[in-house]
PDB file of C-alpha atoms in Angstrom:
ATOM      1  CA  ALA A  24     -16.055 -56.266 -36.644  1.00 78.00           C
ATOM      2  CA  GLN A  25     -15.516 -52.888 -38.232  1.00 88.00           C
ATOM      3  CA  SER A  26     -12.531 -52.855 -40.551  1.00 93.00           C
ATOM      4  CA  VAL A  27     -11.009 -51.247 -43.610  1.00 96.00           C
ATOM      5  CA  ALA A  28      -8.660 -52.705 -46.176  1.00 96.00           C
ATOM      6  CA  GLN A  29      -6.134 -50.988 -48.374  1.00 97.00           C
ATOM      7  CA  PRO A  30      -5.237 -53.481 -51.097  1.00 96.00           C
ATOM      8  CA  GLU A  31      -2.190 -51.642 -52.415  1.00 96.00           C
ATOM      9  CA  ASP A  32       1.007 -51.250 -50.420  1.00 95.00           C
ATOM     10  CA  GLN A  33       2.317 -48.700 -52.912  1.00 97.00           C
ATOM     11  CA  VAL A  34       0.942 -46.548 -55.690  1.00 98.00           C
ATOM     12  CA  ASN A  35       3.174 -44.812 -58.209  1.00 98.00           C
ATOM     13  CA  VAL A  36       1.915 -41.966 -60.361  1.00 98.00           C
ATOM     14  CA  ALA A  37       3.471 -39.297 -62.542  1.00 98.00           C
ATOM     15  CA  GLU A  38       3.113 -35.680 -61.494  1.00 97.00           C
ATOM     16  CA  GLY A  39       0.124 -34.075 -63.148  1.00 97.00           C
ATOM     17  CA  ASN A  40      -1.721 -37.351 -63.564  1.00 98.00           C
ATOM     18  CA  PRO A  41      -4.796 -38.270 -61.538  1.00 97.00           C
ATOM     19  CA  LEU A  42      -4.268 -40.489 -58.536  1.00 97.00           C
ATOM     20  CA  THR A  43      -6.438 -43.006 -56.728  1.00 98.00           C
ATOM     21  CA  VAL A  44      -5.685 -44.710 -53.435  1.00 98.00           C
ATOM     22  CA  LYS A  45      -8.096 -47.539 -52.749  1.00 98.00           C
ATOM     23  CA  CYS A  46      -9.962 -48.404 -49.573  1.00 98.00           C
ATOM     24  CA  THR A  47     -12.758 -50.869 -48.940  1.00 97.00           C
ATOM     25  CA  TYR A  48     -14.699 -51.211 -45.731  1.00 96.00           C
ATOM     26  CA  SER A  49     -16.572 -53.817 -43.755  1.00 95.00           C
ATOM     27  CA  VAL A  50     -18.933 -52.413 -41.158  1.00 90.00           C
ATOM     28  CA  SER A  51     -22.260 -53.116 -39.559  1.00 87.00           C
ATOM     29  CA  GLY A  52     -24.540 -50.138 -39.717  1.00 85.00           C
ATOM     30  CA  ASN A  53     -23.638 -46.794 -41.216  1.00 86.00           C
ATOM     31  CA  PRO A  54     -19.927 -46.364 -41.901  1.00 90.00           C
ATOM     32  CA  TYR A  55     -18.005 -43.326 -40.718  1.00 92.00           C
ATOM     33  CA  LEU A  56     -14.865 -43.213 -42.810  1.00 95.00           C
ATOM     34  CA  PHE A  57     -11.716 -41.113 -42.787  1.00 96.00           C
ATOM     35  CA  TRP A  58      -8.520 -40.514 -44.689  1.00 97.00           C
ATOM     36  CA  TYR A  59      -5.314 -39.447 -43.004  1.00 97.00           C
ATOM     37  CA  VAL A  60      -1.885 -38.692 -44.477  1.00 97.00           C
ATOM     38  CA  GLN A  61       1.470 -39.201 -42.809  1.00 95.00           C
ATOM     39  CA  TYR A  62       4.634 -37.492 -43.990  1.00 92.00           C
ATOM     40  CA  PRO A  63       8.028 -38.912 -42.923  1.00 85.00           C
ATOM     41  CA  ASN A  64       8.671 -38.557 -39.183  1.00 78.00           C
ATOM     42  CA  ARG A  65       5.389 -36.741 -38.709  1.00 81.00           C
ATOM     43  CA  GLY A  66       2.078 -37.594 -37.112  1.00 84.00           C
ATOM     44  CA  LEU A  67      -1.147 -38.226 -38.975  1.00 91.00           C
ATOM     45  CA  GLN A  68      -2.888 -35.324 -40.648  1.00 94.00           C
ATOM     46  CA  PHE A  69      -6.642 -35.400 -41.215  1.00 93.00           C
ATOM     47  CA  LEU A  70      -7.627 -35.134 -44.884  1.00 96.00           C
ATOM     48  CA  LEU A  71     -11.366 -35.764 -45.040  1.00 95.00           C
ATOM     49  CA  LYS A  72     -14.264 -37.731 -43.649  1.00 94.00           C
ATOM     50  CA  TYR A  73     -17.541 -39.267 -44.736  1.00 94.00           C
ATOM     51  CA  ILE A  74     -20.347 -39.304 -42.204  1.00 90.00           C
ATOM     52  CA  THR A  75     -23.478 -38.913 -44.255  1.00 86.00           C
ATOM     53  CA  GLY A  76     -24.782 -36.948 -47.215  1.00 87.00           C
ATOM     54  CA  ASP A  77     -23.061 -36.364 -50.524  1.00 91.00           C
ATOM     55  CA  ASN A  78     -21.064 -39.364 -51.710  1.00 93.00           C
ATOM     56  CA  LEU A  79     -18.264 -37.138 -53.000  1.00 96.00           C
ATOM     57  CA  VAL A  80     -16.353 -35.641 -50.098  1.00 96.00           C
ATOM     58  CA  LYS A  81     -13.855 -32.846 -50.583  1.00 96.00           C
ATOM     59  CA  GLY A  82     -10.920 -32.435 -48.240  1.00 95.00           C
ATOM     60  CA  SER A  83      -7.605 -30.742 -47.710  1.00 92.00           C
ATOM     61  CA  TYR A  84      -4.870 -30.182 -50.316  1.00 93.00           C
ATOM     62  CA  GLY A  85      -7.223 -30.821 -53.253  1.00 96.00           C
ATOM     63  CA  PHE A  86      -8.037 -34.387 -52.245  1.00 97.00           C
ATOM     64  CA  GLU A  87     -11.491 -35.891 -52.488  1.00 97.00           C
ATOM     65  CA  ALA A  88     -12.986 -39.279 -51.795  1.00 98.00           C
ATOM     66  CA  GLU A  89     -15.951 -41.094 -53.229  1.00 96.00           C
ATOM     67  CA  PHE A  90     -18.166 -43.169 -50.976  1.00 96.00           C
ATOM     68  CA  ASN A  91     -19.697 -46.114 -52.835  1.00 96.00           C
ATOM     69  CA  LYS A  92     -22.136 -48.124 -50.769  1.00 94.00           C
ATOM     70  CA  SER A  93     -22.748 -50.871 -53.328  1.00 94.00           C
ATOM     71  CA  GLN A  94     -19.014 -51.522 -53.682  1.00 96.00           C
ATOM     72  CA  THR A  95     -18.252 -50.801 -49.995  1.00 95.00           C
ATOM     73  CA  SER A  96     -15.444 -48.531 -51.095  1.00 97.00           C
ATOM     74  CA  PHE A  97     -14.080 -45.142 -50.114  1.00 98.00           C
ATOM     75  CA  HIS A  98     -11.309 -44.392 -52.586  1.00 98.00           C
ATOM     76  CA  LEU A  99      -9.154 -41.308 -52.218  1.00 98.00           C
ATOM     77  CA  LYS A 100      -8.622 -39.271 -55.375  1.00 98.00           C
ATOM     78  CA  LYS A 101      -6.898 -36.208 -56.681  1.00 98.00           C
ATOM     79  CA  PRO A 102      -7.239 -34.890 -60.249  1.00 97.00           C
ATOM     80  CA  SER A 103      -3.603 -33.832 -60.616  1.00 97.00           C
ATOM     81  CA  ALA A 104      -0.862 -35.279 -58.429  1.00 97.00           C
ATOM     82  CA  LEU A 105       2.055 -33.296 -57.059  1.00 97.00           C
ATOM     83  CA  VAL A 106       5.467 -34.582 -56.015  1.00 96.00           C
ATOM     84  CA  SER A 107       4.718 -33.117 -52.579  1.00 95.00           C
ATOM     85  CA  ASP A 108       1.753 -35.507 -52.263  1.00 96.00           C
ATOM     86  CA  SER A 109       4.231 -38.363 -51.807  1.00 96.00           C
ATOM     87  CA  ALA A 110       3.444 -39.776 -48.369  1.00 96.00           C
ATOM     88  CA  LEU A 111       1.785 -42.645 -46.522  1.00 96.00           C
ATOM     89  CA  TYR A 112      -2.011 -42.625 -46.669  1.00 97.00           C
ATOM     90  CA  PHE A 113      -4.302 -44.339 -44.197  1.00 97.00           C
ATOM     91  CA  CYS A 114      -7.962 -45.123 -44.487  1.00 97.00           C
ATOM     92  CA  ALA A 115      -9.821 -45.491 -41.180  1.00 96.00           C
ATOM     93  CA  VAL A 116     -13.254 -46.396 -39.864  1.00 94.00           C
ATOM     94  CA  ARG A 117     -14.924 -45.221 -36.693  1.00 90.00           C
ATOM     95  CA  VAL A 118     -15.557 -47.885 -34.093  1.00 86.00           C
ATOM     96  CA  PRO A 119     -17.747 -46.851 -31.163  1.00 82.00           C
ATOM     97  CA  ILE A 120     -16.313 -47.074 -27.676  1.00 75.00           C
ATOM     98  CA  LEU A 121     -19.078 -48.244 -25.376  1.00 69.00           C
ATOM     99  CA  THR A 122     -17.795 -46.462 -22.278  1.00 64.00           C
ATOM    100  CA  GLY A 123     -17.854 -42.684 -22.484  1.00 62.00           C
ATOM    101  CA  GLY A 124     -19.495 -42.512 -25.878  1.00 66.00           C
ATOM    102  CA  GLY A 125     -16.329 -41.858 -27.847  1.00 73.00           C
ATOM    103  CA  ASN A 126     -15.012 -43.379 -31.006  1.00 80.00           C
ATOM    104  CA  LYS A 127     -11.714 -45.038 -31.736  1.00 87.00           C
ATOM    105  CA  LEU A 128     -10.308 -45.384 -35.212  1.00 91.00           C
ATOM    106  CA  THR A 129      -9.416 -48.668 -36.836  1.00 93.00           C
ATOM    107  CA  PHE A 130      -6.889 -48.083 -39.586  1.00 95.00           C
ATOM    108  CA  GLY A 131      -5.970 -49.818 -42.781  1.00 96.00           C
ATOM    109  CA  THR A 132      -2.409 -50.947 -43.344  1.00 95.00           C
ATOM    110  CA  GLY A 133      -1.512 -47.828 -45.279  1.00 96.00           C
ATOM    111  CA  THR A 134      -0.617 -47.108 -48.896  1.00 97.00           C
ATOM    112  CA  GLN A 135       2.653 -45.452 -49.819  1.00 96.00           C
ATOM    113  CA  LEU A 136       2.043 -42.927 -52.584  1.00 97.00           C
ATOM    114  CA  LYS A 137       5.004 -41.978 -54.751  1.00 97.00           C
ATOM    115  CA  VAL A 138       4.594 -39.163 -57.220  1.00 97.00           C
ATOM    116  CA  GLU A 139       7.408 -38.855 -59.719  1.00 96.00           C
ATOM    117  CA  LEU A 140       8.402 -36.115 -62.111  1.00 92.00           C
TER     118      LEU A 140
ATOM    119  CA  GLY B   9      -3.683 -22.482 -33.273  1.00 56.00           C
ATOM    120  CA  ALA B  10      -1.549 -24.958 -31.358  1.00 81.00           C
ATOM    121  CA  GLY B  11      -1.977 -28.585 -32.225  1.00 92.00           C
ATOM    122  CA  VAL B  12      -1.412 -31.718 -30.184  1.00 95.00           C
ATOM    123  CA  SER B  13       2.103 -31.827 -28.787  1.00 95.00           C
ATOM    124  CA  GLN B  14       4.042 -34.823 -27.550  1.00 96.00           C
ATOM    125  CA  SER B  15       7.286 -35.220 -25.680  1.00 96.00           C
ATOM    126  CA  PRO B  16       9.887 -36.447 -26.001  1.00 97.00           C
ATOM    127  CA  SER B  17      10.040 -36.778 -29.765  1.00 95.00           C
ATOM    128  CA  ASN B  18      12.505 -39.630 -29.430  1.00 96.00           C
ATOM    129  CA  LYS B  19      13.262 -41.915 -26.508  1.00 97.00           C
ATOM    130  CA  VAL B  20      15.921 -44.593 -26.364  1.00 98.00           C
ATOM    131  CA  THR B  21      15.868 -46.837 -23.330  1.00 97.00           C
ATOM    132  CA  GLU B  22      17.277 -50.117 -22.130  1.00 97.00           C
ATOM    133  CA  LYS B  23      15.199 -53.230 -21.777  1.00 97.00           C
ATOM    134  CA  GLY B  24      13.628 -53.412 -18.338  1.00 97.00           C
ATOM    135  CA  LYS B  25      13.521 -49.674 -17.709  1.00 98.00           C
ATOM    136  CA  ASP B  26      10.311 -47.660 -17.269  1.00 98.00           C
ATOM    137  CA  VAL B  27       9.411 -44.822 -19.638  1.00 98.00           C
ATOM    138  CA  GLU B  28       6.884 -42.000 -19.549  1.00 98.00           C
ATOM    139  CA  LEU B  29       5.479 -40.378 -22.675  1.00 98.00           C
ATOM    140  CA  ARG B  30       3.590 -37.100 -22.491  1.00 97.00           C
ATOM    141  CA  CYS B  31       0.737 -35.697 -24.549  1.00 97.00           C
ATOM    142  CA  ASP B  32      -0.686 -32.164 -24.503  1.00 96.00           C
ATOM    143  CA  PRO B  33      -4.016 -32.149 -26.357  1.00 95.00           C
ATOM    144  CA  ILE B  34      -5.562 -29.251 -28.198  1.00 93.00           C
ATOM    145  CA  SER B  35      -7.054 -26.823 -25.694  1.00 91.00           C
ATOM    146  CA  GLY B  36     -10.751 -27.503 -25.173  1.00 88.00           C
ATOM    147  CA  HIS B  37     -10.672 -31.020 -26.577  1.00 90.00           C
ATOM    148  CA  THR B  38     -12.418 -33.346 -24.182  1.00 88.00           C
ATOM    149  CA  ALA B  39     -11.386 -36.660 -25.703  1.00 90.00           C
ATOM    150  CA  LEU B  40      -7.835 -37.983 -25.788  1.00 93.00           C
ATOM    151  CA  TYR B  41      -6.548 -41.134 -27.448  1.00 94.00           C
ATOM    152  CA  TRP B  42      -3.283 -43.059 -27.531  1.00 96.00           C
ATOM    153  CA  TYR B  43      -2.316 -45.195 -30.504  1.00 96.00           C
ATOM    154  CA  ARG B  44       0.788 -47.190 -31.330  1.00 96.00           C
ATOM    155  CA  GLN B  45       2.345 -47.490 -34.784  1.00 94.00           C
ATOM    156  CA  SER B  46       4.743 -50.331 -35.404  1.00 92.00           C
ATOM    157  CA  LEU B  47       5.989 -52.167 -38.461  1.00 84.00           C
ATOM    158  CA  GLY B  48       4.464 -55.453 -37.520  1.00 76.00           C
ATOM    159  CA  GLN B  49       1.119 -54.301 -36.135  1.00 78.00           C
ATOM    160  CA  GLY B  50       0.342 -51.121 -38.059  1.00 86.00           C
ATOM    161  CA  LEU B  51      -1.705 -48.528 -36.183  1.00 92.00           C
ATOM    162  CA  GLU B  52      -3.344 -49.829 -33.014  1.00 93.00           C
ATOM    163  CA  PHE B  53      -5.654 -48.166 -30.535  1.00 93.00           C
ATOM    164  CA  LEU B  54      -4.363 -48.268 -26.950  1.00 95.00           C
ATOM    165  CA  ILE B  55      -6.523 -46.179 -24.607  1.00 93.00           C
ATOM    166  CA  TYR B  56      -9.197 -43.467 -24.620  1.00 91.00           C
ATOM    167  CA  PHE B  57     -10.078 -40.722 -22.129  1.00 90.00           C
ATOM    168  CA  GLN B  58     -13.299 -38.703 -22.231  1.00 86.00           C
ATOM    169  CA  GLY B  59     -13.566 -35.862 -19.751  1.00 80.00           C
ATOM    170  CA  ASN B  60     -13.578 -37.203 -16.217  1.00 76.00           C
ATOM    171  CA  SER B  61     -15.014 -40.596 -17.136  1.00 79.00           C
ATOM    172  CA  ALA B  62     -13.113 -43.815 -16.523  1.00 79.00           C
ATOM    173  CA  PRO B  63     -10.776 -44.493 -19.439  1.00 85.00           C
ATOM    174  CA  ASP B  64     -11.333 -47.248 -21.960  1.00 86.00           C
ATOM    175  CA  LYS B  65      -8.224 -49.411 -21.635  1.00 86.00           C
ATOM    176  CA  SER B  66      -9.332 -52.141 -23.991  1.00 85.00           C
ATOM    177  CA  GLY B  67      -6.394 -51.662 -26.366  1.00 89.00           C
ATOM    178  CA  LEU B  68      -3.555 -51.811 -23.858  1.00 91.00           C
ATOM    179  CA  PRO B  69      -1.392 -54.803 -24.818  1.00 92.00           C
ATOM    180  CA  SER B  70      -0.330 -55.789 -21.303  1.00 93.00           C
ATOM    181  CA  ASP B  71      -0.486 -54.675 -17.669  1.00 95.00           C
ATOM    182  CA  ARG B  72       2.920 -53.069 -18.116  1.00 97.00           C
ATOM    183  CA  PHE B  73       1.104 -50.260 -19.929  1.00 96.00           C
ATOM    184  CA  SER B  74      -0.853 -47.613 -18.060  1.00 95.00           C
ATOM    185  CA  ALA B  75      -2.003 -44.078 -18.685  1.00 95.00           C
ATOM    186  CA  GLU B  76      -3.469 -41.209 -16.780  1.00 93.00           C
ATOM    187  CA  ARG B  77      -4.940 -37.867 -17.643  1.00 92.00           C
ATOM    188  CA  THR B  78      -4.636 -35.123 -15.089  1.00 84.00           C
ATOM    189  CA  GLY B  79      -7.189 -32.340 -14.858  1.00 80.00           C
ATOM    190  CA  GLY B  80      -8.838 -33.438 -18.068  1.00 76.00           C
ATOM    191  CA  SER B  81      -5.898 -32.171 -20.106  1.00 89.00           C
ATOM    192  CA  VAL B  82      -2.337 -33.529 -20.175  1.00 94.00           C
ATOM    193  CA  SER B  83      -1.905 -37.284 -20.424  1.00 95.00           C
ATOM    194  CA  THR B  84       1.018 -39.541 -19.588  1.00 96.00           C
ATOM    195  CA  LEU B  85       1.488 -43.027 -20.998  1.00 97.00           C
ATOM    196  CA  THR B  86       3.745 -45.177 -18.838  1.00 97.00           C
ATOM    197  CA  ILE B  87       5.405 -48.387 -19.919  1.00 97.00           C
ATOM    198  CA  GLN B  88       7.000 -50.392 -17.144  1.00 98.00           C
ATOM    199  CA  ARG B  89       9.795 -52.908 -17.617  1.00 97.00           C
ATOM    200  CA  THR B  90      10.082 -52.122 -21.308  1.00 97.00           C
ATOM    201  CA  GLN B  91      10.620 -54.931 -23.794  1.00 97.00           C
ATOM    202  CA  GLN B  92      12.069 -54.769 -27.290  1.00 96.00           C
ATOM    203  CA  GLU B  93       8.639 -55.404 -28.775  1.00 94.00           C
ATOM    204  CA  ASP B  94       7.491 -52.125 -27.215  1.00 96.00           C
ATOM    205  CA  SER B  95       9.630 -50.258 -29.761  1.00 96.00           C
ATOM    206  CA  ALA B  96       7.223 -48.211 -31.864  1.00 96.00           C
ATOM    207  CA  VAL B  97       5.923 -44.722 -32.490  1.00 95.00           C
ATOM    208  CA  TYR B  98       3.361 -43.728 -29.889  1.00 97.00           C
ATOM    209  CA  LEU B  99       0.773 -41.299 -31.204  1.00 96.00           C
ATOM    210  CA  CYS B 100      -1.606 -39.176 -29.199  1.00 96.00           C
ATOM    211  CA  ALA B 101      -4.796 -37.679 -30.624  1.00 95.00           C
ATOM    212  CA  SER B 102      -7.513 -35.428 -29.282  1.00 94.00           C
ATOM    213  CA  SER B 103     -10.982 -34.498 -30.430  1.00 91.00           C
ATOM    214  CA  PHE B 104     -13.819 -32.156 -29.562  1.00 86.00           C
ATOM    215  CA  ARG B 105     -16.307 -32.967 -32.221  1.00 66.00           C
ATOM    216  CA  ARG B 106     -17.448 -36.490 -32.079  1.00 66.00           C
ATOM    217  CA  PHE B 107     -15.527 -37.899 -35.007  1.00 68.00           C
ATOM    218  CA  GLU B 108     -12.455 -35.953 -36.043  1.00 86.00           C
ATOM    219  CA  GLN B 109      -9.288 -36.832 -34.222  1.00 91.00           C
ATOM    220  CA  PHE B 110      -6.219 -34.637 -34.502  1.00 93.00           C
ATOM    221  CA  PHE B 111      -2.870 -36.296 -34.013  1.00 95.00           C
ATOM    222  CA  GLY B 112       0.398 -35.182 -32.489  1.00 95.00           C
ATOM    223  CA  PRO B 113       3.804 -35.814 -34.086  1.00 94.00           C
ATOM    224  CA  GLY B 114       4.401 -38.920 -32.004  1.00 95.00           C
ATOM    225  CA  THR B 115       7.137 -40.243 -29.746  1.00 96.00           C
ATOM    226  CA  ARG B 116       9.521 -42.745 -31.285  1.00 96.00           C
ATOM    227  CA  LEU B 117      10.454 -45.278 -28.611  1.00 97.00           C
ATOM    228  CA  THR B 118      13.442 -47.543 -29.106  1.00 97.00           C
ATOM    229  CA  VAL B 119      14.106 -50.278 -26.565  1.00 97.00           C
ATOM    230  CA  LEU B 120      17.621 -51.688 -26.762  1.00 96.00           C
TER     231      LEU B 120
END
């Protein structure tokens, strides 16, 4: 079964410091991986995706993620955290839907990021 | 441009009542998805629509849940005889490209 795991329920970081939110995956075949962010009482916002190509993927709001096949990881990173980055972050993997050719997302449990002054 | 919209934003109902949740996808998006977000279960896939094809209902938790998509656009998720365990945030997403799904703000359902 296709799945992702987020080992940390919460990550705390000081503003201006680099941040990393961890994600590991378990898939058969080529993984299609995503990061989404959720602010309080809001829906999910797409940050970035890895489909193929360069292992370093750049996304919205200065975030990037590094795909590591040998470690089956897709960690989210940002060089300098902002207080406004505080939110709930979800890693997700594409799972094909056999009827209609679409793809559903299977999500990790989420990591709460808290950036403090 | 306009994103995915959902209504109502909040719904409080009594156990046993039926509820309808609405989703307006991004114009031109052919695929539409419903997910549920709850404390105990995290984010779960419920149902998927692609164009005029039969929906994939593999994620619906019980036969009390149903959904339809009229004219390949607006979708309604119906929960009959609501139970307290149905309390959750119901998220709708749409996509045009094969992989990126764009989510609406969700409907928070509370069953008393």
